[in-house]
């Protein structure tokens, strides 16, 4: 059974930093493309950052230069380093992993972790 478990959320003041972690189990981590999404109250879930199997990253324009996604295949973990946090970064952050095999796609989600940035 595949599980993605996020941790590291919390309450922080504007300008502060947090590091989110997402630990994967039940699947070969090095075949997963990984991403972080977030969902603020009353808004749709949006992609924040992603990293491919080969380590290529991409970011939402709203977080470029402030957030860094990284993966540690030895630890089966993906991280999201969030610096210079703003109140508008407040949301539930979700870890996502996916891979394709034999023309089928498989997608997994974590349970989410709350990030609250106070002004």
XYZ file of C-alpha atoms in Angstrom:
119
model
C 0.000 0.000 0.000
C 1.441 3.340 -1.074
C 1.570 6.051 1.558
C 2.736 9.644 1.419
C 3.062 11.293 4.816
C 3.657 15.027 5.119
C 5.148 16.813 8.092
C 6.625 20.179 8.987
C 3.635 22.463 8.742
C 2.771 25.008 11.401
C 2.321 28.644 12.281
C 4.976 31.166 11.293
C 5.216 34.938 11.023
C 5.489 36.651 7.673
C 9.084 36.599 6.478
C 9.807 33.353 8.265
C 10.659 29.898 6.968
C 9.330 26.369 7.147
C 10.480 23.090 5.658
C 7.907 20.509 4.678
C 8.778 16.845 4.309
C 6.921 14.062 2.541
C 7.986 10.493 3.195
C 6.900 7.798 0.754
C 6.472 4.105 1.440
C 5.093 1.107 -0.416
C 6.515 2.189 -3.767
C 9.884 2.574 -5.432
C 10.436 6.253 -4.725
C 12.916 6.796 -7.548
C 10.245 6.174 -10.197
C 7.926 8.865 -8.833
C 7.668 12.386 -10.101
C 6.930 14.381 -6.978
C 5.142 17.642 -6.373
C 3.698 19.900 -3.726
C 0.247 21.397 -4.153
C -1.680 23.693 -1.856
C -5.275 24.622 -1.238
C -6.357 27.774 0.540
C -9.882 28.154 1.959
C -12.382 28.799 -0.799
C -9.811 28.279 -3.546
C -8.894 25.474 -5.897
C -5.893 23.283 -5.272
C -2.865 24.601 -7.129
C 0.556 23.293 -8.044
C 3.336 24.905 -6.009
C 6.465 23.027 -7.098
C 7.440 19.793 -8.802
C 10.548 17.682 -9.300
C 10.945 14.974 -11.896
C 12.641 11.615 -11.550
C 15.705 13.225 -13.116
C 15.698 16.153 -10.699
C 14.273 18.838 -12.979
C 12.241 21.352 -11.003
C 9.527 23.833 -11.786
C 7.656 26.336 -9.655
C 4.521 28.397 -9.626
C 5.302 32.026 -10.402
C 4.014 33.049 -6.984
C 6.730 31.089 -5.160
C 9.718 31.363 -7.523
C 12.791 32.554 -5.690
C 11.253 31.805 -2.279
C 10.509 28.060 -2.301
C 12.849 25.185 -3.137
C 11.774 21.624 -3.843
C 14.267 18.790 -3.474
C 14.238 15.019 -3.244
C 16.363 12.479 -1.431
C 15.926 9.106 -3.094
C 17.945 7.358 -0.402
C 15.477 8.608 2.221
C 12.356 8.235 0.019
C 11.546 11.828 0.871
C 10.719 15.049 -0.938
C 11.148 18.423 0.726
C 9.772 21.897 0.267
C 11.897 24.647 1.762
C 9.751 27.750 2.108
C 11.458 31.070 2.814
C 10.196 34.650 2.948
C 6.730 33.368 3.686
C 3.748 35.611 3.079
C 0.222 35.502 4.531
C -1.041 34.480 1.085
C 1.002 31.275 1.392
C -1.433 30.120 4.075
C -2.982 26.847 2.898
C -3.064 23.110 3.367
C -0.062 21.708 1.534
C -0.339 18.306 -0.128
C 2.373 15.994 -1.353
C 1.767 14.246 -4.660
C 3.583 11.411 -6.370
C 2.900 9.886 -9.756
C 4.304 7.513 -12.338
C 3.244 5.890 -15.574
C 3.590 2.259 -16.564
C 2.132 0.271 -19.457
C 0.012 3.219 -20.612
C -1.502 3.686 -17.191
C -0.916 6.528 -14.748
C -0.785 6.161 -11.002
C -1.199 9.133 -8.681
C -0.893 9.265 -4.914
C -1.683 12.021 -2.404
C -0.726 12.676 1.161
C -3.184 13.773 3.811
C -1.992 17.370 3.854
C -0.277 19.617 6.358
C -1.472 23.058 7.420
C 0.756 26.077 6.898
C -0.398 29.346 8.453
C 1.508 32.588 7.930
C 0.554 35.473 10.193
C 1.027 39.090 9.217
